Amino acid sequence: MDTSITRRVLLLNGCKTIAGASLLSSVLAACGGSSSGEGSTTQKLQYWALNYQPKGANQTGKLTDGAVTAYQKAHAGTTVEITGYTGDSAGFTKVTQAVRGGNSVDLFRIPSDTLPLLVKQGLVTPIDSYLTADDKADIYPNLLEAVTFNGKMYAWPLWVPPVGMYLNLDIFKERGVEVPKDDWTYDQFVEIAKKLTFTRSNGTKVYGYTGAVDPDIVNTWPFIMGDGGVPLSTDHKKYTFNSPESISGLQKLVDLALKYKVTPPDFGTQSPTDIMTGFGGKKNYAMYSEPSGSSSSYKQMGMNFTVKAMPIGGLGKPLTTGGIGLIAVAKLDDEGKVKAAMDLARYLTGTQVGTDVPGYYLAPGARKSVKVDDPISLFSPFVSYTQLMPIIPEWEQIRKLLHTQIQNAIFGKASPSQALNAPAKEIDSILAGAD
C-alpha cells in the first residue's frame, strides 16, 4: 500500500469460515464472510491484484497470498490464480486490456476513476443481485453510492484511506501546546499552528503545518471543501468549485501560507516523501495532513505521534477527503463463474479475511464491521464522512486543471476567487463533451 493518497495506487483489514456446511455458509454471509455454498463445484478464478508481487516479494503479495490461501482452504472446489499489475499508467492499461480481452480476468482490484469507463463499455458485472441485506447494512452508504451508475452498483468497496491530521507530539510537548480535541475548528487549528511555528536555539525552523499539493492527491482539500464547496454538481454535469463556499475554503488554505505564515517556504511544491522526512525524522513539521498509509511507518519508527480529524470549517461538521479501493467482477458469460467471483470478492472485502490474515487491511475497511490495527484504526471514524472525488472518466483531466489554479492561489499569483473561476469554462466544456 502506498504511504499516502499521493498516487492512484493508494488504493485496506467474526465469523469462522467452515467449508461444506450450507447452513453455516448462510450465517457467514451475514457476517461479511463467504456465502458461496458452492464447495462441491470446481471453479478456477483469475484474480488481478494491484501491486501484487508473487511469493511474498512485497507486503501486498504476502497479504494477498494469505487471503487467497485461506479462501481456497474453505472452498475445496475453487482455485485462484493471481496476477499482479503495477499502479502506473502501464499497469492500468494492462489490466484494462485484459478485461476487454474477456478470457484472462474474472475479478480485479480497480482504480476508482477507471471504473466508469469499464461500466460504460459493458465490461463489468453489477453486484446488486449478489449483495445481501447484511452487506448493504454493513458497507458504508456513501461508498455504495460511489460505485452506483445508472441505478446499479458495479464494484465491491474494499477500503478507504481518509485524510487525517498527523500531530508530532514531541513538538507539541517541546512548545507546551495542548493536544486538540477531535472536534477542533479551523480557528483553533490556526492558533495551535502559530504556536508551533518557531525557530529552535540551533537555528532550525519548525512549521506548524504543511501538506502535499499535487494533481494526484487531495491531502489539503478538506480545507477547501470544509466550508461546503464541492468540485462538481451531483449529476457531474456542471463545475461548482467556484461557489462562495469553495472560494472561502481555498482562502483558508491560502491564509495558512500567506497570512498566518505557518507553512514552510516551499509549501505547494513539496513531495510527500520530503514531508514525511520533515515530520518523522527531522521533526520540523508539527502537523500535516495525509491519509492513513504513513501511520504504520511512523509506528514502526517508534515515533510519538497521533492523528486527529481535520479541523471543522464553515460547514459546521466534520469533513475529510479520500480515495476508495474497489474489487470488480468482469463481464462473464458463465453464471456459475460470476457467482464464484462475486463470492471471492465479498470475502476479499469482508470481515472474515481480516481475521484469517492479520494485517490484511492497510486502510480502514469499507464495512462497519471491519476492525483494523492501530494506528490505522485512528482513521476509521473518518470513513463515514469522507468525501470521495467524482468517479468519472474526465476527473483526471479536471483535477490537473484545478491543481494548477490551487497552486496559483497558494503562491499568491491569483486570489482564491480568480483561481477557482479560471477553469470554469474549460471544465464545463469537458463535462458537456462527456457522453
mmCIF file of N, CA and C in Angstrom, residues 92-219:
data_model
loop_
_atom_site.group_PDB
_atom_site.id
_atom_site.type_symbol
_atom_site.label_atom_id
_atom_site.label_comp_id
_atom_site.label_asym_id
_atom_site.label_seq_id
_atom_site.Cartn_x
_atom_site.Cartn_y
_atom_site.Cartn_z
ATOM 1 N N PHE A 92 -2.310 0.064 -15.411
ATOM 2 C CA PHE A 92 -3.746 0.237 -15.593
ATOM 3 C C PHE A 92 -4.162 -0.122 -17.023
ATOM 4 N N THR A 93 -3.303 0.206 -17.986
ATOM 5 C CA THR A 93 -3.576 -0.170 -19.368
ATOM 6 C C THR A 93 -3.591 -1.682 -19.519
ATOM 7 N N LYS A 94 -2.654 -2.342 -18.841
ATOM 8 C CA LYS A 94 -2.535 -3.805 -18.913
ATOM 9 C C LYS A 94 -3.797 -4.488 -18.397
ATOM 10 N N VAL A 95 -4.270 -4.067 -17.227
ATOM 11 C CA VAL A 95 -5.441 -4.738 -16.663
ATOM 12 C C VAL A 95 -6.693 -4.391 -17.453
ATOM 13 N N THR A 96 -6.787 -3.165 -17.931
ATOM 14 C CA THR A 96 -7.951 -2.772 -18.720
ATOM 15 C C THR A 96 -8.024 -3.573 -20.011
ATOM 16 N N GLN A 97 -6.895 -3.740 -20.678
ATOM 17 C CA GLN A 97 -6.867 -4.522 -21.911
ATOM 18 C C GLN A 97 -7.194 -5.989 -21.636
ATOM 19 N N ALA A 98 -6.735 -6.489 -20.490
ATOM 20 C CA ALA A 98 -7.028 -7.877 -20.137
ATOM 21 C C ALA A 98 -8.526 -8.076 -19.912
ATOM 22 N N VAL A 99 -9.155 -7.106 -19.256
ATOM 23 C CA VAL A 99 -10.602 -7.184 -19.040
ATOM 24 C C VAL A 99 -11.335 -7.150 -20.377
ATOM 25 N N ARG A 100 -10.879 -6.287 -21.269
ATOM 26 C CA ARG A 100 -11.507 -6.197 -22.595
ATOM 27 C C ARG A 100 -11.311 -7.486 -23.385
ATOM 28 N N GLY A 101 -10.182 -8.162 -23.130
ATOM 29 C CA GLY A 101 -9.918 -9.414 -23.833
ATOM 30 C C GLY A 101 -10.924 -10.493 -23.505
ATOM 31 N N GLY A 102 -11.440 -10.479 -22.274
ATOM 32 C CA GLY A 102 -12.545 -11.339 -21.905
ATOM 33 C C GLY A 102 -12.230 -12.756 -21.492
ATOM 34 N N ASN A 103 -10.961 -13.151 -21.394
ATOM 35 C CA ASN A 103 -10.693 -14.544 -21.031
ATOM 36 C C ASN A 103 -9.581 -14.741 -20.013
ATOM 37 N N SER A 104 -9.010 -13.653 -19.483
ATOM 38 C CA SER A 104 -7.904 -13.823 -18.538
ATOM 39 C C SER A 104 -8.159 -13.137 -17.196
ATOM 40 N N VAL A 105 -9.316 -12.518 -17.021
ATOM 41 C CA VAL A 105 -9.645 -11.819 -15.775
ATOM 42 C C VAL A 105 -11.076 -12.159 -15.379
ATOM 43 N N ASP A 106 -11.244 -12.590 -14.134
ATOM 44 C CA ASP A 106 -12.585 -12.803 -13.595
ATOM 45 C C ASP A 106 -12.955 -11.720 -12.590
ATOM 46 N N LEU A 107 -12.016 -11.348 -11.746
ATOM 47 C CA LEU A 107 -12.215 -10.233 -10.811
ATOM 48 C C LEU A 107 -10.894 -9.518 -10.636
ATOM 49 N N PHE A 108 -10.967 -8.251 -10.236
ATOM 50 C CA PHE A 108 -9.738 -7.460 -10.218
ATOM 51 C C PHE A 108 -9.885 -6.238 -9.319
ATOM 52 N N ARG A 109 -8.770 -5.874 -8.681
ATOM 53 C CA ARG A 109 -8.661 -4.586 -7.996
ATOM 54 C C ARG A 109 -8.656 -3.504 -9.063
ATOM 55 N N ILE A 110 -9.366 -2.411 -8.813
ATOM 56 C CA ILE A 110 -9.532 -1.407 -9.856
ATOM 57 C C ILE A 110 -9.440 -0.002 -9.273
ATOM 58 N N PRO A 111 -8.718 0.906 -9.918
ATOM 59 C CA PRO A 111 -8.736 2.308 -9.504
ATOM 60 C C PRO A 111 -10.136 2.876 -9.743
ATOM 61 N N SER A 112 -10.620 3.695 -8.838
ATOM 62 C CA SER A 112 -11.997 4.169 -8.933
ATOM 63 C C SER A 112 -12.267 4.952 -10.209
ATOM 64 N N ASP A 113 -11.275 5.710 -10.701
ATOM 65 C CA ASP A 113 -11.557 6.523 -11.879
ATOM 66 C C ASP A 113 -11.511 5.713 -13.172
ATOM 67 N N THR A 114 -11.126 4.432 -13.087
ATOM 68 C CA THR A 114 -11.188 3.545 -14.250
ATOM 69 C C THR A 114 -12.553 2.860 -14.347
ATOM 70 N N LEU A 115 -13.234 2.728 -13.209
ATOM 71 C CA LEU A 115 -14.499 2.000 -13.165
ATOM 72 C C LEU A 115 -15.553 2.543 -14.132
ATOM 73 N N PRO A 116 -15.826 3.862 -14.171
ATOM 74 C CA PRO A 116 -16.915 4.323 -15.037
ATOM 75 C C PRO A 116 -16.705 4.023 -16.509
ATOM 76 N N LEU A 117 -15.472 4.052 -16.960
ATOM 77 C CA LEU A 117 -15.197 3.752 -18.360
ATOM 78 C C LEU A 117 -15.497 2.290 -18.667
ATOM 79 N N LEU A 118 -15.111 1.387 -17.755
ATOM 80 C CA LEU A 118 -15.391 -0.028 -17.955
ATOM 81 C C LEU A 118 -16.886 -0.319 -17.861
ATOM 82 N N VAL A 119 -17.585 0.422 -16.992
ATOM 83 C CA VAL A 119 -19.041 0.294 -16.904
ATOM 84 C C VAL A 119 -19.676 0.710 -18.226
ATOM 85 N N LYS A 120 -19.229 1.848 -18.727
ATOM 86 C CA LYS A 120 -19.756 2.371 -19.989
ATOM 87 C C LYS A 120 -19.551 1.380 -21.129
ATOM 88 N N GLN A 121 -18.428 0.671 -21.105
ATOM 89 C CA GLN A 121 -18.111 -0.289 -22.161
ATOM 90 C C GLN A 121 -18.729 -1.671 -21.914
ATOM 91 N N GLY A 122 -19.478 -1.815 -20.810
ATOM 92 C CA GLY A 122 -20.150 -3.075 -20.519
ATOM 93 C C GLY A 122 -19.210 -4.197 -20.146
ATOM 94 N N LEU A 123 -18.101 -3.877 -19.471
ATOM 95 C CA LEU A 123 -17.070 -4.867 -19.183
ATOM 96 C C LEU A 123 -17.054 -5.344 -17.737
ATOM 97 N N VAL A 124 -17.942 -4.813 -16.900
ATOM 98 C CA VAL A 124 -18.020 -5.264 -15.508
ATOM 99 C C VAL A 124 -19.459 -5.670 -15.188
ATOM 100 N N THR A 125 -19.588 -6.562 -14.222
ATOM 101 C CA THR A 125 -20.898 -7.088 -13.841
ATOM 102 C C THR A 125 -21.443 -6.351 -12.628
ATOM 103 N N PRO A 126 -22.687 -5.890 -12.662
ATOM 104 C CA PRO A 126 -23.281 -5.253 -11.467
ATOM 105 C C PRO A 126 -23.307 -6.235 -10.294
ATOM 106 N N ILE A 127 -23.132 -5.685 -9.092
ATOM 107 C CA ILE A 127 -23.102 -6.548 -7.905
ATOM 108 C C ILE A 127 -24.453 -6.605 -7.198
ATOM 109 N N ASP A 128 -25.447 -5.844 -7.661
ATOM 110 C CA ASP A 128 -26.724 -5.696 -6.943
ATOM 111 C C ASP A 128 -27.340 -7.032 -6.551
ATOM 112 N N SER A 129 -27.382 -7.975 -7.494
ATOM 113 C CA SER A 129 -28.045 -9.257 -7.234
ATOM 114 C C SER A 129 -27.297 -10.113 -6.229
ATOM 115 N N TYR A 130 -26.056 -9.760 -5.950
ATOM 116 C CA TYR A 130 -25.214 -10.568 -5.069
ATOM 117 C C TYR A 130 -25.010 -9.921 -3.698
ATOM 118 N N LEU A 131 -25.469 -8.703 -3.547
ATOM 119 C CA LEU A 131 -25.404 -8.034 -2.246
ATOM 120 C C LEU A 131 -26.527 -8.539 -1.357
ATOM 121 N N THR A 132 -26.192 -9.052 -0.185
ATOM 122 C CA THR A 132 -27.218 -9.454 0.771
ATOM 123 C C THR A 132 -27.684 -8.232 1.555
ATOM 124 N N ALA A 133 -28.763 -8.395 2.273
ATOM 125 C CA ALA A 133 -29.247 -7.310 3.133
ATOM 126 C C ALA A 133 -28.189 -6.942 4.163
ATOM 127 N N ASP A 134 -27.451 -7.946 4.625
ATOM 128 C CA ASP A 134 -26.401 -7.685 5.604
ATOM 129 C C ASP A 134 -25.231 -6.924 4.972
ATOM 130 N N ASP A 135 -24.920 -7.247 3.718
ATOM 131 C CA ASP A 135 -23.894 -6.479 3.011
ATOM 132 C C ASP A 135 -24.279 -5.010 2.962
ATOM 133 N N LYS A 136 -25.517 -4.752 2.559
ATOM 134 C CA LYS A 136 -25.978 -3.375 2.397
ATOM 135 C C LYS A 136 -25.977 -2.617 3.724
ATOM 136 N N ALA A 137 -26.288 -3.321 4.804
ATOM 137 C CA ALA A 137 -26.298 -2.677 6.120
ATOM 138 C C ALA A 137 -24.890 -2.443 6.639
ATOM 139 N N ASP A 138 -23.945 -3.267 6.199
ATOM 140 C CA ASP A 138 -22.581 -3.219 6.727
ATOM 141 C C ASP A 138 -21.689 -2.233 5.978
ATOM 142 N N ILE A 139 -21.825 -2.167 4.665
ATOM 143 C CA ILE A 139 -20.979 -1.283 3.864
ATOM 144 C C ILE A 139 -21.476 0.156 4.013
ATOM 145 N N TYR A 140 -20.553 1.087 4.221
ATOM 146 C CA TYR A 140 -20.939 2.488 4.399
ATOM 147 C C TYR A 140 -21.735 2.970 3.186
ATOM 148 N N PRO A 141 -22.893 3.606 3.425
ATOM 149 C CA PRO A 141 -23.764 4.021 2.318
ATOM 150 C C PRO A 141 -23.080 4.932 1.302
ATOM 151 N N ASN A 142 -22.202 5.846 1.779
ATOM 152 C CA ASN A 142 -21.537 6.752 0.841
ATOM 153 C C ASN A 142 -20.623 6.002 -0.122
ATOM 154 N N LEU A 143 -20.170 4.815 0.271
ATOM 155 C CA LEU A 143 -19.285 4.040 -0.591
ATOM 156 C C LEU A 143 -20.076 3.246 -1.624
ATOM 157 N N LEU A 144 -21.238 2.744 -1.238
ATOM 158 C CA LEU A 144 -22.098 2.089 -2.214
ATOM 159 C C LEU A 144 -22.602 3.099 -3.239
ATOM 160 N N GLU A 145 -22.891 4.287 -2.775
ATOM 161 C CA GLU A 145 -23.327 5.344 -3.688
ATOM 162 C C GLU A 145 -22.232 5.669 -4.704
ATOM 163 N N ALA A 146 -20.986 5.603 -4.257
ATOM 164 C CA ALA A 146 -19.870 5.958 -5.128
ATOM 165 C C ALA A 146 -19.708 4.991 -6.287
ATOM 166 N N VAL A 147 -20.144 3.738 -6.121
ATOM 167 C CA VAL A 147 -19.981 2.749 -7.195
ATOM 168 C C VAL A 147 -21.280 2.526 -7.957
ATOM 169 N N THR A 148 -22.223 3.440 -7.801
ATOM 170 C CA THR A 148 -23.524 3.326 -8.460
ATOM 171 C C THR A 148 -23.554 4.157 -9.738
ATOM 172 N N PHE A 149 -23.917 3.519 -10.833
ATOM 173 C CA PHE A 149 -24.046 4.184 -12.125
ATOM 174 C C PHE A 149 -25.371 3.753 -12.756
ATOM 175 N N ASN A 150 -26.182 4.734 -13.120
ATOM 176 C CA ASN A 150 -27.484 4.449 -13.736
ATOM 177 C C ASN A 150 -28.303 3.471 -12.907
ATOM 178 N N GLY A 151 -28.220 3.665 -11.576
ATOM 179 C CA GLY A 151 -29.049 2.878 -10.677
ATOM 180 C C GLY A 151 -28.523 1.511 -10.303
ATOM 181 N N LYS A 152 -27.338 1.132 -10.795
ATOM 182 C CA LYS A 152 -26.766 -0.162 -10.450
ATOM 183 C C LYS A 152 -25.378 -0.001 -9.844
ATOM 184 N N MET A 153 -25.021 -0.926 -8.952
ATOM 185 C CA MET A 153 -23.713 -0.896 -8.292
ATOM 186 C C MET A 153 -22.763 -1.854 -9.002
ATOM 187 N N TYR A 154 -21.519 -1.395 -9.233
ATOM 188 C CA TYR A 154 -20.626 -2.126 -10.114
ATOM 189 C C TYR A 154 -19.307 -2.584 -9.488
ATOM 190 N N ALA A 155 -19.111 -2.423 -8.202
ATOM 191 C CA ALA A 155 -17.868 -2.902 -7.594
ATOM 192 C C ALA A 155 -18.074 -3.074 -6.098
ATOM 193 N N TRP A 156 -17.247 -3.940 -5.510
ATOM 194 C CA TRP A 156 -17.265 -4.169 -4.065
ATOM 195 C C TRP A 156 -16.274 -3.192 -3.419
ATOM 196 N N PRO A 157 -16.755 -2.273 -2.584
ATOM 197 C CA PRO A 157 -15.823 -1.371 -1.886
ATOM 198 C C PRO A 157 -14.942 -2.156 -0.927
ATOM 199 N N LEU A 158 -13.653 -1.899 -0.992
ATOM 200 C CA LEU A 158 -12.672 -2.620 -0.168
ATOM 201 C C LEU A 158 -12.262 -1.800 1.050
ATOM 202 N N TRP A 159 -11.696 -0.623 0.799
ATOM 203 C CA TRP A 159 -11.218 0.206 1.901
ATOM 204 C C TRP A 159 -11.182 1.658 1.486
ATOM 205 N N VAL A 160 -11.037 2.526 2.464
ATOM 206 C CA VAL A 160 -10.963 3.964 2.218
ATOM 207 C C VAL A 160 -9.819 4.530 3.050
ATOM 208 N N PRO A 161 -8.804 5.128 2.423
ATOM 209 C CA PRO A 161 -7.784 5.852 3.177
ATOM 210 C C PRO A 161 -8.176 7.319 3.311
ATOM 211 N N PRO A 162 -8.803 7.723 4.426
ATOM 212 C CA PRO A 162 -9.220 9.113 4.571
ATOM 213 C C PRO A 162 -8.049 9.998 4.999
ATOM 214 N N VAL A 163 -8.120 11.261 4.636
ATOM 215 C CA VAL A 163 -7.113 12.231 5.071
ATOM 216 C C VAL A 163 -7.367 12.594 6.528
ATOM 217 N N GLY A 164 -6.313 12.562 7.333
ATOM 218 C CA GLY A 164 -6.380 12.996 8.720
ATOM 219 C C GLY A 164 -5.232 13.941 9.015
ATOM 220 N N MET A 165 -5.230 14.531 10.195
ATOM 221 C CA MET A 165 -4.174 15.454 10.600
ATOM 222 C C MET A 165 -3.194 14.730 11.524
ATOM 223 N N TYR A 166 -1.972 14.555 11.057
ATOM 224 C CA TYR A 166 -0.906 13.947 11.849
ATOM 225 C C TYR A 166 -0.316 14.996 12.786
ATOM 226 N N LEU A 167 -0.109 14.619 14.046
ATOM 227 C CA LEU A 167 0.469 15.509 15.044
ATOM 228 C C LEU A 167 1.762 14.909 15.585
ATOM 229 N N ASN A 168 2.852 15.661 15.518
ATOM 230 C CA ASN A 168 4.109 15.248 16.128
ATOM 231 C C ASN A 168 4.055 15.664 17.595
ATOM 232 N N LEU A 169 3.806 14.708 18.468
ATOM 233 C CA LEU A 169 3.581 15.025 19.887
ATOM 234 C C LEU A 169 4.842 15.516 20.593
ATOM 235 N N ASP A 170 6.010 15.171 20.063
ATOM 236 C CA ASP A 170 7.240 15.687 20.660
ATOM 237 C C ASP A 170 7.334 17.205 20.492
ATOM 238 N N ILE A 171 6.904 17.697 19.342
ATOM 239 C CA ILE A 171 6.934 19.145 19.116
ATOM 240 C C ILE A 171 5.867 19.835 19.961
ATOM 241 N N PHE A 172 4.707 19.195 20.098
ATOM 242 C CA PHE A 172 3.676 19.755 20.979
ATOM 243 C C PHE A 172 4.230 19.897 22.399
ATOM 244 N N LYS A 173 4.926 18.849 22.874
ATOM 245 C CA LYS A 173 5.499 18.887 24.220
ATOM 246 C C LYS A 173 6.602 19.929 24.312
ATOM 247 N N GLU A 174 7.407 20.026 23.270
ATOM 248 C CA GLU A 174 8.512 20.985 23.237
ATOM 249 C C GLU A 174 8.000 22.412 23.416
ATOM 250 N N ARG A 175 6.837 22.698 22.855
ATOM 251 C CA ARG A 175 6.275 24.052 22.925
ATOM 252 C C ARG A 175 5.222 24.213 24.010
ATOM 253 N N GLY A 176 4.928 23.126 24.726
ATOM 254 C CA GLY A 176 3.926 23.201 25.780
ATOM 255 C C GLY A 176 2.531 23.455 25.258
ATOM 256 N N VAL A 177 2.225 22.896 24.094
ATOM 257 C CA VAL A 177 0.917 23.088 23.466
ATOM 258 C C VAL A 177 0.037 21.874 23.730
ATOM 259 N N GLU A 178 -1.184 22.128 24.144
ATOM 260 C CA GLU A 178 -2.122 21.057 24.451
ATOM 261 C C GLU A 178 -2.625 20.403 23.162
ATOM 262 N N VAL A 179 -2.731 19.084 23.192
ATOM 263 C CA VAL A 179 -3.262 18.347 22.041
ATOM 264 C C VAL A 179 -4.739 18.688 21.876
ATOM 265 N N PRO A 180 -5.170 19.023 20.668
ATOM 266 C CA PRO A 180 -6.564 19.441 20.461
ATOM 267 C C PRO A 180 -7.552 18.297 20.620
ATOM 268 N N LYS A 181 -8.802 18.676 20.801
ATOM 269 C CA LYS A 181 -9.882 17.690 20.841
ATOM 270 C C LYS A 181 -10.234 17.268 19.414
ATOM 271 N N ASP A 182 -11.040 16.225 19.317
ATOM 272 C CA ASP A 182 -11.392 15.701 17.999
ATOM 273 C C ASP A 182 -12.285 16.645 17.202
ATOM 274 N N ASP A 183 -12.990 17.523 17.892
ATOM 275 C CA ASP A 183 -13.917 18.420 17.200
ATOM 276 C C ASP A 183 -13.368 19.843 17.089
ATOM 277 N N TRP A 184 -12.057 19.968 16.927
ATOM 278 C CA TRP A 184 -11.463 21.301 16.837
ATOM 279 C C TRP A 184 -11.887 21.997 15.548
ATOM 280 N N THR A 185 -11.867 23.317 15.608
ATOM 281 C CA THR A 185 -12.288 24.114 14.467
ATOM 282 C C THR A 185 -11.067 24.657 13.720
ATOM 283 N N TYR A 186 -11.321 25.228 12.560
ATOM 284 C CA TYR A 186 -10.245 25.823 11.776
ATOM 285 C C TYR A 186 -9.541 26.918 12.573
ATOM 286 N N ASP A 187 -10.298 27.759 13.242
ATOM 287 C CA ASP A 187 -9.692 28.856 14.010
ATOM 288 C C ASP A 187 -8.805 28.317 15.129
ATOM 289 N N GLN A 188 -9.240 27.264 15.804
ATOM 290 C CA GLN A 188 -8.423 26.660 16.846
ATOM 291 C C GLN A 188 -7.163 26.046 16.245
ATOM 292 N N PHE A 189 -7.306 25.438 15.087
ATOM 293 C CA PHE A 189 -6.153 24.869 14.390
ATOM 294 C C PHE A 189 -5.125 25.951 14.072
ATOM 295 N N VAL A 190 -5.584 27.088 13.577
ATOM 296 C CA VAL A 190 -4.667 28.187 13.235
ATOM 297 C C VAL A 190 -3.890 28.643 14.463
ATOM 298 N N GLU A 191 -4.563 28.801 15.588
ATOM 299 C CA GLU A 191 -3.891 29.253 16.807
ATOM 300 C C GLU A 191 -2.827 28.256 17.256
ATOM 301 N N ILE A 192 -3.139 26.982 17.138
ATOM 302 C CA ILE A 192 -2.161 25.944 17.501
ATOM 303 C C ILE A 192 -0.989 25.968 16.525
ATOM 304 N N ALA A 193 -1.278 26.060 15.237
ATOM 305 C CA ALA A 193 -0.220 26.080 14.229
ATOM 306 C C ALA A 193 0.717 27.268 14.424
ATOM 307 N N LYS A 194 0.168 28.390 14.830
ATOM 308 C CA LYS A 194 1.002 29.579 15.073
ATOM 309 C C LYS A 194 1.960 29.339 16.236
ATOM 310 N N LYS A 195 1.466 28.684 17.288
ATOM 311 C CA LYS A 195 2.317 28.398 18.442
ATOM 312 C C LYS A 195 3.414 27.388 18.093
ATOM 313 N N LEU A 196 3.148 26.548 17.125
ATOM 314 C CA LEU A 196 4.097 25.509 16.751
ATOM 315 C C LEU A 196 5.013 25.931 15.603
ATOM 316 N N THR A 197 4.946 27.177 15.208
ATOM 317 C CA THR A 197 5.838 27.723 14.185
ATOM 318 C C THR A 197 6.876 28.580 14.898
ATOM 319 N N PHE A 198 8.137 28.122 14.890
ATOM 320 C CA PHE A 198 9.163 28.800 15.685
ATOM 321 C C PHE A 198 10.552 28.411 15.176
ATOM 322 N N THR A 199 11.558 29.022 15.753
ATOM 323 C CA THR A 199 12.952 28.709 15.421
ATOM 324 C C THR A 199 13.643 28.165 16.661
ATOM 325 N N ARG A 200 14.230 26.996 16.557
ATOM 326 C CA ARG A 200 14.928 26.404 17.688
ATOM 327 C C ARG A 200 16.238 27.161 17.955
ATOM 328 N N SER A 201 16.808 26.909 19.108
ATOM 329 C CA SER A 201 18.033 27.603 19.504
ATOM 330 C C SER A 201 19.199 27.318 18.564
ATOM 331 N N ASN A 202 19.131 26.174 17.873
ATOM 332 C CA ASN A 202 20.205 25.836 16.932
ATOM 333 C C ASN A 202 19.944 26.399 15.537
ATOM 334 N N GLY A 203 18.883 27.179 15.419
ATOM 335 C CA GLY A 203 18.564 27.815 14.145
ATOM 336 C C GLY A 203 17.606 27.042 13.263
ATOM 337 N N THR A 204 17.202 25.856 13.700
ATOM 338 C CA THR A 204 16.278 25.043 12.912
ATOM 339 C C THR A 204 14.885 25.666 12.897
ATOM 340 N N LYS A 205 14.310 25.779 11.723
ATOM 341 C CA LYS A 205 12.952 26.303 11.581
ATOM 342 C C LYS A 205 11.942 25.168 11.752
ATOM 343 N N VAL A 206 10.910 25.443 12.506
ATOM 344 C CA VAL A 206 9.827 24.488 12.698
ATOM 345 C C VAL A 206 8.534 25.161 12.238
ATOM 346 N N TYR A 207 7.724 24.417 11.484
ATOM 347 C CA TYR A 207 6.491 24.987 10.941
ATOM 348 C C TYR A 207 5.285 24.224 11.490
ATOM 349 N N GLY A 208 4.242 24.973 11.762
ATOM 350 C CA GLY A 208 3.056 24.382 12.380
ATOM 351 C C GLY A 208 2.309 23.422 11.495
ATOM 352 N N TYR A 209 2.329 23.668 10.176
ATOM 353 C CA TYR A 209 1.548 22.817 9.278
ATOM 354 C C TYR A 209 2.175 22.758 7.897
ATOM 355 N N THR A 210 1.982 21.627 7.240
ATOM 356 C CA THR A 210 2.235 21.510 5.813
ATOM 357 C C THR A 210 1.377 20.380 5.264
ATOM 358 N N GLY A 211 1.356 20.278 3.954
ATOM 359 C CA GLY A 211 0.590 19.234 3.282
ATOM 360 C C GLY A 211 0.979 19.210 1.826
ATOM 361 N N ALA A 212 0.972 18.046 1.230
ATOM 362 C CA ALA A 212 1.360 17.919 -0.172
ATOM 363 C C ALA A 212 0.249 18.418 -1.084
ATOM 364 N N VAL A 213 0.642 19.204 -2.077
ATOM 365 C CA VAL A 213 -0.287 19.712 -3.091
ATOM 366 C C VAL A 213 0.170 19.138 -4.426
ATOM 367 N N ASP A 214 -0.640 18.288 -5.012
ATOM 368 C CA ASP A 214 -0.231 17.549 -6.190
ATOM 369 C C ASP A 214 -1.499 17.192 -6.978
ATOM 370 N N PRO A 215 -1.414 17.082 -8.306
ATOM 371 C CA PRO A 215 -2.626 16.787 -9.069
ATOM 372 C C PRO A 215 -3.245 15.431 -8.773
ATOM 373 N N ASP A 216 -2.475 14.511 -8.199
ATOM 374 C CA ASP A 216 -2.993 13.177 -7.929
ATOM 375 C C ASP A 216 -3.486 12.977 -6.503
ATOM 376 N N ILE A 217 -3.473 14.018 -5.693
ATOM 377 C CA ILE A 217 -3.839 13.847 -4.294
ATOM 378 C C ILE A 217 -4.810 14.925 -3.825
ATOM 379 N N VAL A 218 -5.443 14.658 -2.694
ATOM 380 C CA VAL A 218 -6.397 15.610 -2.115
ATOM 381 C C VAL A 218 -6.082 15.842 -0.638
ATOM 382 N N ASN A 219 -4.811 15.791 -0.287
ATOM 383 C CA ASN A 219 -4.405 15.872 1.115
ATOM 384 C C ASN A 219 -4.727 17.209 1.771
#
